[in-house]
PDB file of C-alpha atoms and ligand atoms in Angstrom:
ATOM      1  CA  MET Q   1      10.364 -10.956 -12.775  1.00 51.00           C
ATOM      2  CA  VAL Q   2      12.830 -11.745 -10.073  1.00 57.00           C
ATOM      3  CA  GLU Q   3      16.471 -12.549 -10.686  1.00 57.00           C
ATOM      4  CA  ASN Q   4      19.048 -14.569  -8.815  1.00 56.00           C
ATOM      5  CA  ILE Q   5      20.842 -12.772  -6.003  1.00 59.00           C
ATOM      6  CA  LYS Q   6      23.854 -14.188  -4.199  1.00 69.00           C
ATOM      7  CA  LEU Q   7      22.078 -15.100  -0.995  1.00 87.00           C
ATOM      8  CA  LYS Q   8      21.547 -18.653   0.184  1.00 93.00           C
ATOM      9  CA  CYS Q   9      18.409 -20.261   1.541  1.00 95.00           C
ATOM     10  CA  ASP Q  10      18.626 -21.114   5.249  1.00 94.00           C
ATOM     11  CA  LYS Q  11      16.741 -24.352   4.668  1.00 95.00           C
ATOM     12  CA  CYS Q  12      18.031 -25.942   1.462  1.00 95.00           C
ATOM     13  CA  SER Q  13      21.079 -23.730   0.645  1.00 95.00           C
ATOM     14  CA  GLY Q  14      19.572 -22.921  -2.761  1.00 93.00           C
ATOM     15  CA  ASN Q  15      20.090 -19.479  -4.271  1.00 92.00           C
ATOM     16  CA  LEU Q  16      17.604 -16.840  -3.204  1.00 93.00           C
ATOM     17  CA  SER Q  17      15.934 -14.670  -5.844  1.00 92.00           C
ATOM     18  CA  GLY Q  18      14.844 -11.082  -5.676  1.00 92.00           C
ATOM     19  CA  SER Q  19      15.237  -7.700  -7.337  1.00 90.00           C
ATOM     20  CA  ASN Q  20      17.427  -4.725  -6.408  1.00 87.00           C
ATOM     21  CA  ASN Q  21      14.859  -3.154  -4.108  1.00 89.00           C
ATOM     22  CA  SER Q  22      13.563  -6.380  -2.613  1.00 94.00           C
ATOM     23  CA  SER Q  23      12.946  -6.701   1.098  1.00 96.00           C
ATOM     24  CA  VAL Q  24      12.014 -10.341   0.780  1.00 96.00           C
ATOM     25  CA  PHE Q  25      14.063 -12.887  -1.144  1.00 96.00           C
ATOM     26  CA  PHE Q  26      12.630 -16.172  -2.305  1.00 95.00           C
ATOM     27  CA  CYS Q  27      13.919 -19.693  -2.543  1.00 94.00           C
ATOM     28  CA  LEU Q  28      12.261 -21.171  -5.600  1.00 92.00           C
ATOM     29  CA  SER Q  29      13.301 -24.720  -4.750  1.00 93.00           C
ATOM     30  CA  CYS Q  30      11.696 -24.973  -1.319  1.00 94.00           C
ATOM     31  CA  ALA Q  31       9.181 -22.061  -1.364  1.00 94.00           C
ATOM     32  CA  ARG Q  32      10.828 -20.149   1.428  1.00 95.00           C
ATOM     33  CA  GLY Q  33      10.647 -16.363   1.772  1.00 96.00           C
ATOM     34  CA  CYS Q  34      13.352 -14.484   3.696  1.00 96.00           C
ATOM     35  CA  ASP Q  35      12.675 -10.976   4.948  1.00 96.00           C
ATOM     36  CA  ILE Q  36      15.971  -9.101   5.129  1.00 94.00           C
ATOM     37  CA  SER Q  37      14.512  -5.672   5.924  1.00 93.00           C
ATOM     38  CA  GLY Q  38      14.875  -5.970   9.705  1.00 90.00           C
ATOM     39  CA  LYS Q  39      17.981  -6.322  11.866  1.00 90.00           C
ATOM     40  CA  ALA Q  40      18.040 -10.086  11.456  1.00 91.00           C
ATOM     41  CA  ARG Q  41      16.912 -12.140   8.515  1.00 93.00           C
ATOM     42  CA  VAL Q  42      13.580 -13.890   9.180  1.00 95.00           C
ATOM     43  CA  CYS Q  43      12.484 -16.748   6.921  1.00 96.00           C
ATOM     44  CA  TYR Q  44       9.073 -18.281   6.389  1.00 96.00           C
ATOM     45  CA  ASP Q  45       7.700 -21.355   4.656  1.00 96.00           C
ATOM     46  CA  MET Q  46       5.335 -19.710   2.225  1.00 96.00           C
ATOM     47  CA  LYS Q  47       1.712 -20.651   1.666  1.00 96.00           C
ATOM     48  CA  PHE Q  48      -0.045 -20.705  -1.674  1.00 94.00           C
ATOM     49  CA  ALA Q  49      -3.604 -19.627  -2.362  1.00 93.00           C
ATOM     50  CA  ILE Q  50      -5.485 -21.710  -4.868  1.00 89.00           C
ATOM     51  CA  PRO Q  51      -8.023 -19.850  -7.021  1.00 85.00           C
ATOM     52  CA  GLU Q  52     -11.543 -21.231  -7.119  1.00 76.00           C
ATOM     53  CA  LYS Q  53     -11.716 -20.937 -10.870  1.00 77.00           C
ATOM     54  CA  LYS Q  54      -8.677 -21.352 -13.030  1.00 84.00           C
ATOM     55  CA  GLN Q  55      -8.358 -18.854 -15.866  1.00 90.00           C
ATOM     56  CA  ASP Q  56      -6.625 -19.463 -19.115  1.00 92.00           C
ATOM     57  CA  PHE Q  57      -4.030 -16.688 -18.842  1.00 95.00           C
ATOM     58  CA  PRO Q  58      -0.370 -16.724 -17.784  1.00 94.00           C
ATOM     59  CA  MET Q  59      -0.157 -16.795 -14.008  1.00 94.00           C
ATOM     60  CA  GLU Q  60       2.175 -14.955 -11.673  1.00 94.00           C
ATOM     61  CA  TYR Q  61       2.313 -15.112  -7.884  1.00 95.00           C
ATOM     62  CA  PHE Q  62       2.005 -11.897  -5.887  1.00 95.00           C
ATOM     63  CA  PRO Q  63       3.314 -12.023  -2.320  1.00 96.00           C
ATOM     64  CA  PHE Q  64       1.188 -10.816   0.601  1.00 95.00           C
ATOM     65  CA  TRP Q  65       1.847 -10.589   4.300  1.00 96.00           C
ATOM     66  CA  HIS Q  66      -0.802 -12.335   6.344  1.00 95.00           C
ATOM     67  CA  ILE Q  67      -0.745 -10.709   9.757  1.00 95.00           C
ATOM     68  CA  LYS Q  68      -2.559 -11.728  12.915  1.00 95.00           C
ATOM     69  CA  CYS Q  69      -2.557  -9.298  15.792  1.00 95.00           C
ATOM     70  CA  ASP Q  70      -3.980  -8.433  19.172  1.00 97.00           C
ATOM     71  CA  TYR Q  71      -4.869  -4.816  19.784  1.00 96.00           C
ATOM     72  CA  ILE Q  72      -5.853  -2.496  22.588  1.00 97.00           C
ATOM     73  CA  VAL Q  73      -7.842   0.642  21.856  1.00 96.00           C
ATOM     74  CA  GLU Q  74      -7.747   3.165  24.666  1.00 96.00           C
ATOM     75  CA  ASN Q  75     -10.150   6.067  24.984  1.00 95.00           C
ATOM     76  CA  THR Q  76      -8.109   8.658  26.888  1.00 94.00           C
ATOM     77  CA  SER Q  77     -11.112  10.875  27.624  1.00 93.00           C
ATOM     78  CA  ASP Q  78     -12.966   8.318  29.773  1.00 93.00           C
ATOM     79  CA  MET Q  79     -10.054   5.893  30.269  1.00 93.00           C
ATOM     80  CA  THR Q  80     -11.939   2.920  28.852  1.00 95.00           C
ATOM     81  CA  LYS Q  81     -10.085   0.174  27.041  1.00 96.00           C
ATOM     82  CA  LEU Q  82     -11.175  -2.249  24.415  1.00 95.00           C
ATOM     83  CA  GLU Q  83      -9.268  -5.356  23.350  1.00 97.00           C
ATOM     84  CA  GLY Q  84      -9.576  -7.372  20.191  1.00 96.00           C
ATOM     85  CA  GLU Q  85      -7.851  -9.482  17.628  1.00 95.00           C
ATOM     86  CA  ALA Q  86      -7.746  -9.035  13.884  1.00 93.00           C
ATOM     87  CA  GLU Q  87      -6.092 -10.309  10.778  1.00 93.00           C
ATOM     88  CA  PHE Q  88      -4.909  -8.482   7.702  1.00 92.00           C
ATOM     89  CA  TYR Q  89      -3.540  -9.158   4.263  1.00 93.00           C
ATOM     90  CA  VAL Q  90      -1.017  -6.518   3.303  1.00 93.00           C
ATOM     91  CA  PRO Q  91       0.644  -6.552  -0.124  1.00 93.00           C
ATOM     92  CA  ALA Q  92       4.386  -7.286   0.132  1.00 95.00           C
ATOM     93  CA  PHE Q  93       4.761  -5.035  -2.907  1.00 92.00           C
ATOM     94  CA  PHE Q  94       3.651  -1.485  -3.532  1.00 88.00           C
ATOM     95  CA  ILE Q  95       0.603  -0.291  -5.399  1.00 85.00           C
ATOM     96  CA  LYS Q  96       0.667   3.156  -6.949  1.00 82.00           C
ATOM     97  CA  ASN Q  97      -2.379   5.220  -6.155  1.00 71.00           C
ATOM     98  CA  ILE Q  98      -3.792   2.856  -3.548  1.00 63.00           C
ATOM     99  CA  ASN Q  99      -6.916   5.007  -3.119  1.00 61.00           C
ATOM    100  CA  TYR Q 100      -7.930   4.527  -6.667  1.00 58.00           C
ATOM    101  CA  PHE Q 101      -7.462   0.770  -6.550  1.00 59.00           C
ATOM    102  CA  GLY Q 102      -9.006   0.349  -3.132  1.00 62.00           C
ATOM    103  CA  ASP Q 103      -7.631  -1.773  -0.435  1.00 76.00           C
ATOM    104  CA  ILE Q 104      -7.102  -5.146  -1.946  1.00 82.00           C
ATOM    105  CA  GLY Q 105      -5.841  -6.803   1.242  1.00 84.00           C
ATOM    106  CA  LEU Q 106      -8.947  -5.925   3.223  1.00 81.00           C
ATOM    107  CA  TYR Q 107     -11.224  -7.342   0.569  1.00 85.00           C
ATOM    108  CA  TYR Q 108      -9.319 -10.608   0.679  1.00 88.00           C
ATOM    109  CA  LEU Q 109     -10.532 -11.005   4.266  1.00 86.00           C
ATOM    110  CA  GLN Q 110     -14.039 -11.398   2.898  1.00 86.00           C
ATOM    111  CA  LYS Q 111     -12.940 -14.171   0.575  1.00 88.00           C
ATOM    112  CA  ASP Q 112     -12.495 -17.770   1.515  1.00 84.00           C
ATOM    113  CA  ILE Q 113      -8.754 -17.942   0.921  1.00 89.00           C
ATOM    114  CA  LYS Q 114      -7.430 -21.240   2.199  1.00 88.00           C
ATOM    115  CA  PRO Q 115      -3.722 -21.103   1.594  1.00 91.00           C
ATOM    116  CA  GLU Q 116      -1.628 -24.237   1.852  1.00 92.00           C
ATOM    117  CA  TYR Q 117       2.074 -24.826   2.187  1.00 91.00           C
ATOM    118  CA  GLY Q 118       3.683 -25.581  -1.121  1.00 83.00           C
ATOM    119  CA  GLU Q 119       6.887 -27.280  -2.142  1.00 82.00           C
ATOM    120  CA  LYS Q 120       8.377 -25.349  -4.978  1.00 81.00           C
ATOM    121  CA  LEU Q 121       7.773 -22.371  -7.168  1.00 84.00           C
ATOM    122  CA  ASP Q 122       7.416 -23.094 -10.827  1.00 84.00           C
ATOM    123  CA  ILE Q 123       5.611 -19.983 -11.981  1.00 89.00           C
ATOM    124  CA  PRO Q 124       6.979 -16.415 -11.931  1.00 92.00           C
ATOM    125  CA  LEU Q 125       6.904 -14.457  -8.730  1.00 94.00           C
ATOM    126  CA  PHE Q 126       6.469 -10.697  -8.385  1.00 95.00           C
ATOM    127  CA  PRO Q 127       9.234  -9.028  -6.310  1.00 95.00           C
ATOM    128  CA  ALA Q 128       8.490  -8.175  -2.690  1.00 96.00           C
ATOM    129  CA  ASP Q 129       9.752  -4.692  -1.822  1.00 94.00           C
ATOM    130  CA  ARG Q 130       7.796  -4.393   1.425  1.00 94.00           C
ATOM    131  CA  GLY Q 131       9.167  -6.152   4.507  1.00 96.00           C
ATOM    132  CA  LEU Q 132       7.108  -7.164   7.519  1.00 95.00           C
ATOM    133  CA  GLY Q 133       8.170  -4.095   9.526  1.00 93.00           C
ATOM    134  CA  ASP Q 134       6.556  -1.802   6.990  1.00 93.00           C
ATOM    135  CA  ALA Q 135       3.513  -4.065   6.565  1.00 93.00           C
ATOM    136  CA  LEU Q 136       2.901  -3.958  10.324  1.00 92.00           C
ATOM    137  CA  LYS Q 137       2.162  -0.227  10.132  1.00 91.00           C
ATOM    138  CA  TYR Q 138      -0.963  -1.126   8.284  1.00 90.00           C
ATOM    139  CA  PRO Q 139      -3.037  -2.721  11.102  1.00 91.00           C
ATOM    140  CA  TYR Q 140      -2.331   0.402  13.163  1.00 92.00           C
ATOM    141  CA  ILE Q 141      -3.430   2.741  10.367  1.00 89.00           C
ATOM    142  CA  TYR Q 142      -6.556   0.709   9.721  1.00 88.00           C
ATOM    143  CA  LEU Q 143      -7.582   0.572  13.399  1.00 91.00           C
ATOM    144  CA  MET Q 144      -6.847   4.295  13.754  1.00 91.00           C
ATOM    145  CA  LYS Q 145      -9.177   4.995  10.852  1.00 89.00           C
ATOM    146  CA  GLU Q 146     -11.898   2.745  12.219  1.00 89.00           C
ATOM    147  CA  TYR Q 147     -11.836   4.026  15.801  1.00 93.00           C
ATOM    148  CA  SER Q 148     -11.184   7.701  15.159  1.00 92.00           C
ATOM    149  CA  ASN Q 149     -14.739   7.866  13.785  1.00 89.00           C
ATOM    150  CA  LYS Q 150     -16.144   6.230  16.903  1.00 89.00           C
ATOM    151  CA  ILE Q 151     -13.986   7.801  19.594  1.00 90.00           C
ATOM    152  CA  GLY Q 152     -12.295  10.826  18.039  1.00 89.00           C
ATOM    153  CA  ALA Q 153      -8.648  10.775  16.995  1.00 88.00           C
ATOM    154  CA  GLU Q 154      -7.584  13.138  19.792  1.00 92.00           C
ATOM    155  CA  PHE Q 155      -8.713  10.671  22.494  1.00 93.00           C
ATOM    156  CA  LEU Q 156      -7.344   7.607  20.851  1.00 95.00           C
ATOM    157  CA  ASN Q 157      -4.391   5.486  21.860  1.00 95.00           C
ATOM    158  CA  ILE Q 158      -3.867   2.232  20.003  1.00 95.00           C
ATOM    159  CA  GLU Q 159      -1.411  -0.560  20.668  1.00 95.00           C
ATOM    160  CA  VAL Q 160      -0.985  -3.377  18.180  1.00 94.00           C
ATOM    161  CA  LYS Q 161       0.906  -6.571  18.874  1.00 95.00           C
ATOM    162  CA  ASN Q 162       1.820  -8.946  16.091  1.00 94.00           C
ATOM    163  CA  THR Q 163       0.867 -12.477  17.136  1.00 96.00           C
ATOM    164  CA  GLY Q 164       1.754 -14.217  13.919  1.00 95.00           C
ATOM    165  CA  ALA Q 165       2.759 -13.303  10.414  1.00 95.00           C
ATOM    166  CA  GLY Q 166       3.411 -15.299   7.304  1.00 96.00           C
ATOM    167  CA  LEU Q 167       3.878 -14.942   3.579  1.00 97.00           C
ATOM    168  CA  ILE Q 168       1.121 -15.972   1.232  1.00 96.00           C
ATOM    169  CA  LEU Q 169       1.337 -16.124  -2.527  1.00 96.00           C
ATOM    170  CA  ILE Q 170      -1.795 -15.100  -4.391  1.00 94.00           C
ATOM    171  CA  PRO Q 171      -2.102 -16.020  -8.062  1.00 94.00           C
ATOM    172  CA  PHE Q 172      -2.637 -13.125 -10.444  1.00 94.00           C
ATOM    173  CA  TYR Q 173      -3.263 -13.447 -14.157  1.00 95.00           C
ATOM    174  CA  LYS Q 174      -1.586 -11.404 -16.822  1.00 94.00           C
ATOM    175  CA  LYS Q 175      -3.677 -10.233 -19.725  1.00 93.00           C
ATOM    176  CA  ASP Q 176      -2.468  -7.658 -22.256  1.00 90.00           C
ATOM    177  CA  HIS Q 177      -0.872  -4.872 -20.195  1.00 90.00           C
ATOM    178  CA  SER Q 178      -2.718  -5.654 -16.983  1.00 93.00           C
ATOM    179  CA  TYR Q 179      -2.756  -8.004 -14.088  1.00 93.00           C
ATOM    180  CA  PHE Q 180      -5.896  -9.230 -12.412  1.00 92.00           C
ATOM    181  CA  ASP Q 181      -6.035 -11.120  -9.154  1.00 92.00           C
ATOM    182  CA  SER Q 182      -7.647 -14.520  -8.940  1.00 92.00           C
ATOM    183  CA  PHE Q 183      -9.985 -13.753  -6.022  1.00 91.00           C
ATOM    184  CA  LEU Q 184     -11.496 -10.343  -6.693  1.00 90.00           C
ATOM    185  CA  PHE Q 185     -10.721 -10.131 -10.428  1.00 89.00           C
ATOM    186  CA  TRP Q 186      -9.676  -6.531  -9.972  1.00 89.00           C
ATOM    187  CA  LYS Q 187      -7.651  -5.232 -12.844  1.00 89.00           C
ATOM    188  CA  TYR Q 188      -4.361  -3.368 -12.396  1.00 89.00           C
ATOM    189  CA  PRO Q 189      -2.297  -1.815 -15.178  1.00 88.00           C
ATOM    190  CA  SER Q 190       1.157  -3.492 -14.958  1.00 85.00           C
ATOM    191  CA  GLY Q 191       2.789  -0.132 -14.173  1.00 85.00           C
ATOM    192  CA  ALA Q 192       0.651   0.311 -11.054  1.00 85.00           C
ATOM    193  CA  LEU Q 193       2.209  -2.622  -9.226  1.00 85.00           C
ATOM    194  CA  ILE Q 194       5.772  -2.006  -8.116  1.00 83.00           C
TER     195      ILE Q 194
HETATM  196 ZN1  LIG J   1      15.296 -23.314  -0.031  1.00 70.37          ZN
END
C-alpha cells in the first residue's frame, strides 16, 4: 500500500502518494504518475488496463512502463546495420527472482491489452520503485540477448532510442498470500513483488 507523501500533483495540486523507496509518485485524484528518479520530475497521465474477465477477489493495480523505441543493431564484423522498432512492458516495481517467474512484461506483448486513460484511482496501487531511466535498460538487454545469438555478442553494437513511454496500471488480484495478474493469471507470492 502506498502512503501520502508531501509532494503535490502538477496537474490538480492534490497530494502525491508513494512509499519511501518510490521512484514514481501517484496522484489518486487525477490518475497522474510522476517519475522523480531523473534530474527533472516527469509526469504522465496514466492508462488503465481492463481485464477481459473480472474475478471475484480484491484488486490492486500494478504499475508498468510501456516503452516504445527505435533501435539500430550494428554488426561490427561486416559493418551491416539493421533498424527496427519495438515496444516493451517493464514492471515499475521489482520482482525477486525474475528468472523463476519469467518475464511478465514480454508476455503482455502477446496479450490484447487495450489500456485507456482513467480519471481517478479508487483501488489500491502497488508502489513503483523503478523509474523510467532504469526501465529503459531493459529494451537494450532484451535486444542484446536476441541478437547475440544471431550475430555474436563480440560483434554487436546496439543503440536504443526511446520514442515514447507511459505508465500503465495492470489489475492484479490478491488471493491468500499471493497476487495473480489479470492477463496471464500467473501467481506471485506477495513477498516476491517489491
Ligand atoms: Zn492530480
